[in-house]
PDB file of C-alpha atoms in Angstrom:
ATOM      1  CA  MET A1130      38.168  -4.015 -13.660  1.00 51.00           C
ATOM      2  CA  ARG A1131      38.282  -7.565 -12.291  1.00 54.00           C
ATOM      3  CA  SER A1132      37.503  -6.295  -8.794  1.00 55.00           C
ATOM      4  CA  PHE A1133      34.515  -4.393 -10.115  1.00 48.00           C
ATOM      5  CA  LEU A1134      33.064  -7.478 -11.780  1.00 48.00           C
ATOM      6  CA  ILE A1135      33.533  -9.489  -8.603  1.00 51.00           C
ATOM      7  CA  PHE A1136      31.644  -6.751  -6.786  1.00 50.00           C
ATOM      8  CA  LEU A1137      28.969  -6.804  -9.503  1.00 49.00           C
ATOM      9  CA  PHE A1138      28.474 -10.550  -9.114  1.00 50.00           C
ATOM     10  CA  THR A1139      28.311 -10.346  -5.320  1.00 54.00           C
ATOM     11  CA  ALA A1140      25.893  -7.407  -5.311  1.00 53.00           C
ATOM     12  CA  CYS A1141      23.595  -9.057  -7.832  1.00 52.00           C
ATOM     13  CA  SER A1142      23.584 -12.227  -5.745  1.00 52.00           C
ATOM     14  CA  PHE A1143      22.424 -10.282  -2.699  1.00 51.00           C
ATOM     15  CA  ALA A1144      19.860  -8.440  -4.819  1.00 51.00           C
ATOM     16  CA  LEU A1145      18.501 -11.719  -6.152  1.00 50.00           C
ATOM     17  CA  TYR A1146      18.236 -13.134  -2.635  1.00 49.00           C
ATOM     18  CA  GLY A1147      16.365 -10.053  -1.426  1.00 52.00           C
ATOM     19  CA  GLU A1148      14.041 -10.142  -4.429  1.00 52.00           C
ATOM     20  CA  ALA A1149      13.215 -13.796  -3.786  1.00 49.00           C
ATOM     21  CA  ARG A1150      12.401 -13.146  -0.129  1.00 51.00           C
ATOM     22  CA  ALA A1151      10.240 -10.148  -1.013  1.00 48.00           C
ATOM     23  CA  ALA A1152       8.350 -12.027  -3.704  1.00 47.00           C
ATOM     24  CA  GLU A1153       7.722 -14.924  -1.332  1.00 48.00           C
ATOM     25  CA  SER A1154       6.329 -12.667   1.394  1.00 46.00           C
ATOM     26  CA  LEU A1155       4.032 -10.770  -0.955  1.00 45.00           C
ATOM     27  CA  VAL A1156       2.765 -13.440  -3.329  1.00 43.00           C
ATOM     28  CA  ALA A1157      -0.660 -13.028  -1.746  1.00 44.00           C
ATOM     29  CA  PHE A1158      -0.995  -9.611  -3.380  1.00 42.00           C
ATOM     30  CA  ASP A1159      -1.270 -11.048  -6.859  1.00 42.00           C
ATOM     31  CA  GLU A1160      -3.616 -13.811  -5.763  1.00 41.00           C
ATOM     32  CA  THR A1161      -6.204 -11.125  -5.122  1.00 41.00           C
ATOM     33  CA  GLN A1162      -6.751 -10.138  -8.745  1.00 40.00           C
ATOM     34  CA  VAL A1163     -10.416 -10.828  -9.419  1.00 36.00           C
ATOM     35  CA  THR A1164     -13.236  -9.944 -11.712  1.00 36.00           C
ATOM     36  CA  PRO A1165     -14.427  -6.334 -12.139  1.00 38.00           C
ATOM     37  CA  GLN A1166     -16.876  -4.626  -9.809  1.00 42.00           C
ATOM     38  CA  THR A1167     -20.286  -6.185  -9.353  1.00 41.00           C
ATOM     39  CA  VAL A1168     -22.284  -3.214  -8.095  1.00 42.00           C
ATOM     40  CA  SER A1169     -23.960  -0.643 -10.262  1.00 35.00           C
ATOM     41  CA  PRO A1170     -22.718   2.963 -10.463  1.00 36.00           C
ATOM     42  CA  ASP A1171     -24.300   5.717  -8.438  1.00 43.00           C
ATOM     43  CA  THR A1172     -25.032   8.339 -11.041  1.00 36.00           C
ATOM     44  CA  SER A1173     -26.245  10.788  -8.412  1.00 40.00           C
ATOM     45  CA  GLU A1174     -22.722  11.245  -7.053  1.00 47.00           C
ATOM     46  CA  ARG A1175     -20.984  14.232  -8.610  1.00 36.00           C
ATOM     47  CA  VAL A1176     -17.262  13.621  -8.840  1.00 34.00           C
ATOM     48  CA  THR A1177     -15.061  16.344 -10.257  1.00 32.00           C
ATOM     49  CA  GLY A1178     -12.537  15.224 -12.822  1.00 34.00           C
ATOM     50  CA  LYS A1179     -13.463  11.514 -12.741  1.00 36.00           C
ATOM     51  CA  PRO A1180     -16.298   9.458 -14.228  1.00 33.00           C
ATOM     52  CA  GLN A1181     -19.323   9.249 -11.995  1.00 35.00           C
ATOM     53  CA  SER A1182     -19.174   5.460 -12.228  1.00 36.00           C
ATOM     54  CA  SER A1183     -16.228   5.467  -9.845  1.00 40.00           C
ATOM     55  CA  TYR A1184     -18.763   5.306  -7.018  1.00 39.00           C
ATOM     56  CA  ALA A1185     -21.176   2.434  -6.583  1.00 41.00           C
ATOM     57  CA  ARG A1186     -24.165   1.549  -4.490  1.00 37.00           C
ATOM     58  CA  ASN A1187     -26.073  -1.459  -3.273  1.00 39.00           C
ATOM     59  CA  PRO A1188     -28.864  -1.840  -5.856  1.00 34.00           C
ATOM     60  CA  SER A1189     -31.127  -3.882  -3.615  1.00 35.00           C
ATOM     61  CA  GLY A1190     -30.750  -1.590  -0.634  1.00 38.00           C
ATOM     62  CA  VAL A1191     -29.805  -4.442   1.699  1.00 36.00           C
ATOM     63  CA  SER A1192     -26.894  -4.425   4.103  1.00 42.00           C
ATOM     64  CA  PRO A1193     -23.623  -5.888   2.837  1.00 48.00           C
ATOM     65  CA  ASP A1194     -22.767  -9.425   3.865  1.00 48.00           C
ATOM     66  CA  THR A1195     -19.843  -8.833   6.206  1.00 45.00           C
ATOM     67  CA  SER A1196     -19.749 -12.480   7.255  1.00 41.00           C
ATOM     68  CA  LYS A1197     -17.649 -13.212   4.193  1.00 48.00           C
ATOM     69  CA  ALA A1198     -14.665 -11.512   5.812  1.00 48.00           C
ATOM     70  CA  ASP A1199     -14.870 -13.940   8.737  1.00 45.00           C
ATOM     71  CA  THR A1200     -15.304 -17.160   6.765  1.00 43.00           C
ATOM     72  CA  GLU A1201     -12.917 -16.715   3.860  1.00 58.00           C
ATOM     73  CA  THR A1202     -10.238 -14.401   2.552  1.00 69.00           C
ATOM     74  CA  PRO A1203     -11.973 -11.456   0.821  1.00 77.00           C
ATOM     75  CA  HIS A1204     -10.597  -9.997  -2.376  1.00 88.00           C
ATOM     76  CA  SER A1205      -9.745  -6.387  -3.085  1.00 91.00           C
ATOM     77  CA  GLU A1206     -12.949  -5.898  -5.069  1.00 93.00           C
ATOM     78  CA  TYR A1207     -15.044  -7.129  -2.147  1.00 94.00           C
ATOM     79  CA  TYR A1208     -13.744  -4.367   0.114  1.00 96.00           C
ATOM     80  CA  TYR A1209     -13.935  -1.878  -2.759  1.00 96.00           C
ATOM     81  CA  ASN A1210     -17.644  -2.569  -3.232  1.00 96.00           C
ATOM     82  CA  LEU A1211     -18.231  -2.579   0.514  1.00 95.00           C
ATOM     83  CA  GLY A1212     -16.539   0.814   0.689  1.00 96.00           C
ATOM     84  CA  ASN A1213     -18.824   2.154  -2.026  1.00 96.00           C
ATOM     85  CA  ILE A1214     -21.881   0.899  -0.151  1.00 96.00           C
ATOM     86  CA  SER A1215     -20.649   2.478   3.089  1.00 95.00           C
ATOM     87  CA  TYR A1216     -19.916   5.769   1.352  1.00 95.00           C
ATOM     88  CA  ASN A1217     -23.343   6.030  -0.214  1.00 95.00           C
ATOM     89  CA  SER A1218     -24.985   5.195   3.113  1.00 93.00           C
ATOM     90  CA  GLY A1219     -23.142   8.107   4.742  1.00 92.00           C
ATOM     91  CA  ASP A1220     -20.659   6.016   6.745  1.00 95.00           C
ATOM     92  CA  LEU A1221     -17.512   7.900   5.740  1.00 95.00           C
ATOM     93  CA  GLY A1222     -15.206   6.280   8.283  1.00 96.00           C
ATOM     94  CA  ARG A1223     -16.214   2.748   7.335  1.00 96.00           C
ATOM     95  CA  ALA A1224     -15.863   3.613   3.640  1.00 97.00           C
ATOM     96  CA  ILE A1225     -12.276   4.806   4.067  1.00 97.00           C
ATOM     97  CA  LEU A1226     -11.465   1.733   6.150  1.00 96.00           C
ATOM     98  CA  CYS A1227     -12.790  -0.562   3.415  1.00 96.00           C
ATOM     99  CA  TYR A1228     -10.900   1.296   0.697  1.00 97.00           C
ATOM    100  CA  GLU A1229      -7.692   0.952   2.726  1.00 95.00           C
ATOM    101  CA  ARG A1230      -8.291  -2.779   3.087  1.00 95.00           C
ATOM    102  CA  SER A1231      -8.920  -3.013  -0.636  1.00 95.00           C
ATOM    103  CA  LEU A1232      -5.634  -1.241  -1.357  1.00 94.00           C
ATOM    104  CA  HIS A1233      -3.763  -3.470   1.053  1.00 93.00           C
ATOM    105  CA  LEU A1234      -4.911  -6.519  -0.892  1.00 92.00           C
ATOM    106  CA  ASP A1235      -4.270  -4.870  -4.258  1.00 92.00           C
ATOM    107  CA  PRO A1236      -2.239  -1.616  -4.234  1.00 92.00           C
ATOM    108  CA  ARG A1237      -2.835  -1.327  -8.000  1.00 91.00           C
ATOM    109  CA  ASN A1238      -6.610  -0.931  -7.617  1.00 94.00           C
ATOM    110  CA  ARG A1239      -6.922   2.569  -9.075  1.00 93.00           C
ATOM    111  CA  ASP A1240     -10.651   2.846  -8.460  1.00 95.00           C
ATOM    112  CA  ALA A1241     -10.216   2.083  -4.771  1.00 96.00           C
ATOM    113  CA  ARG A1242      -7.381   4.609  -4.492  1.00 94.00           C
ATOM    114  CA  HIS A1243      -9.387   7.260  -6.323  1.00 95.00           C
ATOM    115  CA  ASN A1244     -12.489   6.751  -4.183  1.00 96.00           C
ATOM    116  CA  ARG A1245     -10.445   6.669  -0.992  1.00 95.00           C
ATOM    117  CA  ASP A1246      -8.797   9.987  -1.849  1.00 93.00           C
ATOM    118  CA  LEU A1247     -12.180  11.545  -2.627  1.00 94.00           C
ATOM    119  CA  ALA A1248     -13.598  10.278   0.665  1.00 95.00           C
ATOM    120  CA  ILE A1249     -10.594  11.609   2.583  1.00 94.00           C
ATOM    121  CA  ARG A1250     -11.163  15.056   1.104  1.00 93.00           C
ATOM    122  CA  LYS A1251     -14.626  15.022   2.686  1.00 94.00           C
ATOM    123  CA  THR A1252     -13.335  14.346   6.200  1.00 94.00           C
ATOM    124  CA  VAL A1253     -13.331  17.098   8.820  1.00 94.00           C
ATOM    125  CA  ASP A1254      -9.682  16.611   9.755  1.00 91.00           C
ATOM    126  CA  LYS A1255      -7.444  17.690   6.889  1.00 86.00           C
ATOM    127  CA  ILE A1256      -4.412  15.601   7.816  1.00 85.00           C
ATOM    128  CA  SER A1257      -1.688  15.280   5.199  1.00 81.00           C
ATOM    129  CA  ASP A1258      -0.180  11.842   4.678  1.00 75.00           C
ATOM    130  CA  GLY A1259       3.270  13.424   4.877  1.00 70.00           C
ATOM    131  CA  LYS A1260       4.432  11.987   1.548  1.00 73.00           C
ATOM    132  CA  SER A1261       6.865  14.022  -0.497  1.00 72.00           C
ATOM    133  CA  TRP A1262       6.693  14.347  -4.261  1.00 75.00           C
ATOM    134  CA  PHE A1263       9.592  11.913  -4.544  1.00 76.00           C
ATOM    135  CA  ALA A1264       7.788   9.320  -2.415  1.00 75.00           C
ATOM    136  CA  SER A1265       4.582   9.704  -4.431  1.00 78.00           C
ATOM    137  CA  ALA A1266       6.478   9.297  -7.701  1.00 79.00           C
ATOM    138  CA  GLY A1267       8.205   6.192  -6.361  1.00 78.00           C
ATOM    139  CA  GLU A1268       4.852   4.753  -5.346  1.00 82.00           C
ATOM    140  CA  THR A1269       3.497   5.327  -8.850  1.00 83.00           C
ATOM    141  CA  LEU A1270       6.487   3.546 -10.379  1.00 84.00           C
ATOM    142  CA  ALA A1271       6.277   0.659  -7.915  1.00 86.00           C
ATOM    143  CA  TYR A1272       2.658  -0.030  -8.805  1.00 88.00           C
ATOM    144  CA  ALA A1273       3.103   0.387 -12.556  1.00 86.00           C
ATOM    145  CA  LEU A1274       3.701  -3.367 -12.780  1.00 86.00           C
ATOM    146  CA  PRO A1275       2.305  -6.205 -10.656  1.00 87.00           C
ATOM    147  CA  LEU A1276       4.610  -8.084  -8.330  1.00 86.00           C
ATOM    148  CA  THR A1277       4.367 -11.143 -10.574  1.00 87.00           C
ATOM    149  CA  ALA A1278       6.043  -9.065 -13.302  1.00 90.00           C
ATOM    150  CA  LEU A1279       8.607  -7.298 -11.109  1.00 91.00           C
ATOM    151  CA  ALA A1280       9.994 -10.517  -9.633  1.00 90.00           C
ATOM    152  CA  PRO A1281      10.786 -12.214 -12.987  1.00 92.00           C
ATOM    153  CA  LEU A1282      12.108  -8.904 -14.330  1.00 94.00           C
ATOM    154  CA  ALA A1283      14.592  -8.656 -11.461  1.00 93.00           C
ATOM    155  CA  LEU A1284      15.701 -12.224 -12.156  1.00 94.00           C
ATOM    156  CA  ILE A1285      16.170 -11.540 -15.871  1.00 95.00           C
ATOM    157  CA  LEU A1286      18.211  -8.419 -15.140  1.00 94.00           C
ATOM    158  CA  PHE A1287      20.358 -10.350 -12.687  1.00 94.00           C
ATOM    159  CA  VAL A1288      21.036 -13.106 -15.224  1.00 94.00           C
ATOM    160  CA  GLY A1289      21.796 -10.494 -17.874  1.00 94.00           C
ATOM    161  CA  ALA A1290      24.286  -8.695 -15.620  1.00 93.00           C
ATOM    162  CA  LEU A1291      25.941 -11.992 -14.706  1.00 93.00           C
ATOM    163  CA  ALA A1292      26.152 -13.071 -18.358  1.00 93.00           C
ATOM    164  CA  SER A1293      27.689  -9.723 -19.303  1.00 92.00           C
ATOM    165  CA  GLY A1294      30.392 -10.254 -16.689  1.00 91.00           C
ATOM    166  CA  ILE A1295      31.136 -13.737 -18.013  1.00 91.00           C
ATOM    167  CA  PHE A1296      31.359 -12.540 -21.615  1.00 91.00           C
ATOM    168  CA  PHE A1297      33.615  -9.724 -20.455  1.00 90.00           C
ATOM    169  CA  PHE A1298      36.172 -12.254 -19.217  1.00 89.00           C
ATOM    170  CA  LEU A1299      35.834 -14.540 -22.239  1.00 89.00           C
ATOM    171  CA  THR A1300      36.110 -11.822 -24.896  1.00 87.00           C
ATOM    172  CA  GLU A1301      39.525 -10.597 -26.019  1.00 85.00           C
ATOM    173  CA  SER A1302      38.314  -7.720 -28.183  1.00 88.00           C
ATOM    174  CA  ARG A1303      38.676  -4.409 -26.361  1.00 88.00           C
ATOM    175  CA  GLY A1304      35.571  -3.006 -28.032  1.00 89.00           C
ATOM    176  CA  ARG A1305      33.404  -5.932 -26.980  1.00 90.00           C
ATOM    177  CA  ARG A1306      34.858  -5.945 -23.478  1.00 91.00           C
ATOM    178  CA  ARG A1307      33.879  -2.307 -23.153  1.00 92.00           C
ATOM    179  CA  LEU A1308      30.404  -3.108 -24.485  1.00 93.00           C
ATOM    180  CA  TYR A1309      29.878  -5.941 -22.004  1.00 92.00           C
ATOM    181  CA  PHE A1310      31.245  -3.811 -19.183  1.00 93.00           C
ATOM    182  CA  TYR A1311      28.749  -0.983 -19.691  1.00 94.00           C
ATOM    183  CA  LEU A1312      25.945  -3.421 -20.479  1.00 94.00           C
ATOM    184  CA  GLY A1313      26.578  -5.289 -17.240  1.00 92.00           C
ATOM    185  CA  LEU A1314      26.755  -2.030 -15.327  1.00 93.00           C
ATOM    186  CA  SER A1315      23.434  -0.873 -16.789  1.00 95.00           C
ATOM    187  CA  LEU A1316      21.701  -4.171 -16.091  1.00 94.00           C
ATOM    188  CA  PHE A1317      23.078  -4.139 -12.567  1.00 93.00           C
ATOM    189  CA  GLY A1318      21.621  -0.669 -11.981  1.00 94.00           C
ATOM    190  CA  LEU A1319      18.240  -1.728 -13.354  1.00 95.00           C
ATOM    191  CA  CYS A1320      18.320  -4.850 -11.181  1.00 94.00           C
ATOM    192  CA  ILE A1321      18.885  -2.750  -8.060  1.00 94.00           C
ATOM    193  CA  PHE A1322      16.126  -0.337  -9.123  1.00 93.00           C
ATOM    194  CA  THR A1323      13.661  -3.184  -9.699  1.00 93.00           C
ATOM    195  CA  ASN A1324      14.463  -4.655  -6.308  1.00 93.00           C
ATOM    196  CA  ALA A1325      13.850  -1.239  -4.771  1.00 91.00           C
ATOM    197  CA  LEU A1326      10.358  -1.268  -6.288  1.00 91.00           C
ATOM    198  CA  ILE A1327       9.754  -4.719  -4.831  1.00 90.00           C
ATOM    199  CA  LEU A1328      10.918  -3.518  -1.423  1.00 90.00           C
ATOM    200  CA  HIS A1329       8.321  -0.751  -1.643  1.00 88.00           C
ATOM    201  CA  TRP A1330       5.639  -3.455  -1.775  1.00 88.00           C
ATOM    202  CA  VAL A1331       7.182  -4.996   1.349  1.00 86.00           C
ATOM    203  CA  TYR A1332       7.279  -1.661   3.169  1.00 86.00           C
ATOM    204  CA  THR A1333       3.672  -0.848   2.266  1.00 85.00           C
ATOM    205  CA  ASP A1334       2.468  -4.247   3.441  1.00 84.00           C
ATOM    206  CA  ARG A1335       4.156  -3.799   6.813  1.00 86.00           C
ATOM    207  CA  ALA A1336       3.024  -0.188   7.163  1.00 86.00           C
ATOM    208  CA  TYR A1337      -0.623  -1.245   6.906  1.00 88.00           C
ATOM    209  CA  ARG A1338      -0.201  -3.322  10.069  1.00 88.00           C
ATOM    210  CA  SER A1339      -0.089  -0.158  12.170  1.00 91.00           C
ATOM    211  CA  ILE A1340      -2.755   1.939  10.405  1.00 94.00           C
ATOM    212  CA  ALA A1341      -6.241   2.464  11.820  1.00 95.00           C
ATOM    213  CA  VAL A1342      -9.230   4.614  10.897  1.00 96.00           C
ATOM    214  CA  VAL A1343     -11.451   6.611  13.242  1.00 96.00           C
ATOM    215  CA  LEU A1344     -15.041   5.350  13.003  1.00 96.00           C
ATOM    216  CA  SER A1345     -16.676   7.507  15.688  1.00 95.00           C
ATOM    217  CA  PRO A1346     -18.235  10.777  14.465  1.00 95.00           C
ATOM    218  CA  GLU A1347     -16.058  12.683  16.944  1.00 95.00           C
ATOM    219  CA  VAL A1348     -13.586  11.505  19.575  1.00 96.00           C
ATOM    220  CA  ASN A1349     -11.191  13.220  21.950  1.00 96.00           C
ATOM    221  CA  VAL A1350      -7.543  12.208  22.049  1.00 96.00           C
ATOM    222  CA  HIS A1351      -6.211  12.433  25.600  1.00 96.00           C
ATOM    223  CA  ILE A1352      -2.731  12.987  26.952  1.00 94.00           C
ATOM    224  CA  SER A1353      -2.985   9.839  29.095  1.00 92.00           C
ATOM    225  CA  PRO A1354      -5.159   6.686  29.101  1.00 92.00           C
ATOM    226  CA  GLU A1355      -7.831   8.193  31.338  1.00 91.00           C
ATOM    227  CA  ALA A1356     -11.098   9.872  30.445  1.00 90.00           C
ATOM    228  CA  THR A1357     -10.417  12.538  33.090  1.00 90.00           C
ATOM    229  CA  SER A1358      -7.048  13.490  31.602  1.00 91.00           C
ATOM    230  CA  GLY A1359      -6.536  16.539  29.434  1.00 92.00           C
ATOM    231  CA  VAL A1360      -7.626  16.544  25.805  1.00 94.00           C
ATOM    232  CA  ALA A1361      -4.706  16.853  23.411  1.00 94.00           C
ATOM    233  CA  PHE A1362      -6.825  17.243  20.277  1.00 94.00           C
ATOM    234  CA  THR A1363     -10.026  15.994  18.651  1.00 95.00           C
ATOM    235  CA  LEU A1364     -10.459  13.690  15.661  1.00 96.00           C
ATOM    236  CA  HIS A1365     -13.452  12.911  13.474  1.00 96.00           C
ATOM    237  CA  GLU A1366     -14.558   9.907  11.453  1.00 95.00           C
ATOM    238  CA  GLY A1367     -12.349   8.981   8.561  1.00 94.00           C
ATOM    239  CA  ALA A1368      -9.110  10.240  10.104  1.00 94.00           C
ATOM    240  CA  ARG A1369      -6.239   7.816   9.611  1.00 94.00           C
ATOM    241  CA  VAL A1370      -3.872   7.252  12.517  1.00 94.00           C
ATOM    242  CA  GLN A1371      -0.811   5.147  13.223  1.00 94.00           C
ATOM    243  CA  LEU A1372      -1.000   2.717  16.116  1.00 94.00           C
ATOM    244  CA  THR A1373       1.927   2.652  18.529  1.00 91.00           C
ATOM    245  CA  ASP A1374       2.480   0.088  21.281  1.00 85.00           C
ATOM    246  CA  GLU A1375      -0.183  -2.316  22.512  1.00 86.00           C
ATOM    247  CA  PRO A1376      -3.674  -1.376  23.777  1.00 87.00           C
ATOM    248  CA  LEU A1377      -3.975  -0.665  27.503  1.00 89.00           C
ATOM    249  CA  ASP A1378      -7.295  -1.146  29.293  1.00 89.00           C
ATOM    250  CA  GLY A1379      -9.384  -0.062  26.323  1.00 92.00           C
ATOM    251  CA  TRP A1380      -7.007   2.721  25.273  1.00 95.00           C
ATOM    252  CA  GLN A1381      -4.628   2.920  22.331  1.00 95.00           C
ATOM    253  CA  THR A1382      -1.692   5.239  21.704  1.00 95.00           C
ATOM    254  CA  ILE A1383      -1.742   6.863  18.265  1.00 95.00           C
ATOM    255  CA  THR A1384       0.480   9.131  16.210  1.00 94.00           C
ATOM    256  CA  LEU A1385      -0.508  11.457  13.370  1.00 93.00           C
ATOM    257  CA  PRO A1386       1.667  12.250  10.336  1.00 88.00           C
ATOM    258  CA  ASP A1387       2.162  15.790  11.676  1.00 86.00           C
ATOM    259  CA  GLY A1388       3.732  14.415  14.860  1.00 88.00           C
ATOM    260  CA  ARG A1389       0.817  14.776  17.279  1.00 92.00           C
ATOM    261  CA  LYS A1390       0.424  11.930  19.757  1.00 94.00           C
ATOM    262  CA  GLY A1391      -2.100  10.845  22.332  1.00 95.00           C
ATOM    263  CA  TRP A1392      -4.401   8.186  23.738  1.00 96.00           C
ATOM    264  CA  ILE A1393      -7.705   7.269  22.108  1.00 96.00           C
ATOM    265  CA  THR A1394     -10.381   4.781  23.110  1.00 95.00           C
ATOM    266  CA  SER A1395      -9.926   1.500  21.247  1.00 93.00           C
ATOM    267  CA  SER A1396     -13.655   1.309  20.499  1.00 94.00           C
ATOM    268  CA  SER A1397     -13.546   4.498  18.409  1.00 95.00           C
ATOM    269  CA  ILE A1398     -11.025   3.187  15.877  1.00 96.00           C
ATOM    270  CA  GLU A1399     -10.528   0.052  13.815  1.00 95.00           C
ATOM    271  CA  ALA A1400      -7.259  -1.255  12.410  1.00 95.00           C
ATOM    272  CA  VAL A1401      -6.946  -1.844   8.684  1.00 94.00           C
ATOM    273  CA  LEU A1402      -5.504  -5.259   9.514  1.00 89.00           C
ATOM    274  CA  PRO A1403      -7.266  -6.540  12.640  1.00 81.00           C
ATOM    275  CA  HIS A1404      -4.976  -8.419  14.989  1.00 70.00           C
TER     276      HIS A1404
END
């Protein structure tokens, strides 16, 4: 029993350290919470199963001010609205790119996720994201609470598990010792689970660094970085790809979730997080 509690204390210490590092690296996520959308709904868009107000348009008909992204850090809602404008102007690839950028800044933006999924269903290339049901369920749980809530929760669970271990040693009653033992074990399990949710935020943030979206209406993916090389397959606007290695003379290696690989011209794609 004593060995188990020593293990419990050590494991919780490592969990607390990992939670602190994760919270520090992702604090920017929760700094992006802003006011609701500022563009009016496009009532002409027919969306099955969701309110029509999920899509928005530019009421004045003018082009969006993209200079904001170069002069200051945009918020999730900025890219969400920009995605809506791009979608309603027929620029499907740019819309998906903006929705992805919105979700990177705020993974809990349900409207951006909903609109992105609807836009993806309208793409020519029906490429699955490769996520299993278990992974999708874990993602839902991870984004049920903001990071600013998960981090303190992990700390509280850690303190609770540690306190249970201390009371276990100080209590002579067998019944109470058993109570503190199982309580500490339960809190320890919840602490590990909460830290796993935090690590999902970390993984998602890093995964976005290698994601790009095809913006060209149609582009060939070659087997080598030469226009005269054989065509491995063809992609269309809105397709999401994973970047591998560094660009080479205007070419970029990509990988699809189904395992297909090839070289694509760098000008036909744009990374979610520009380098």
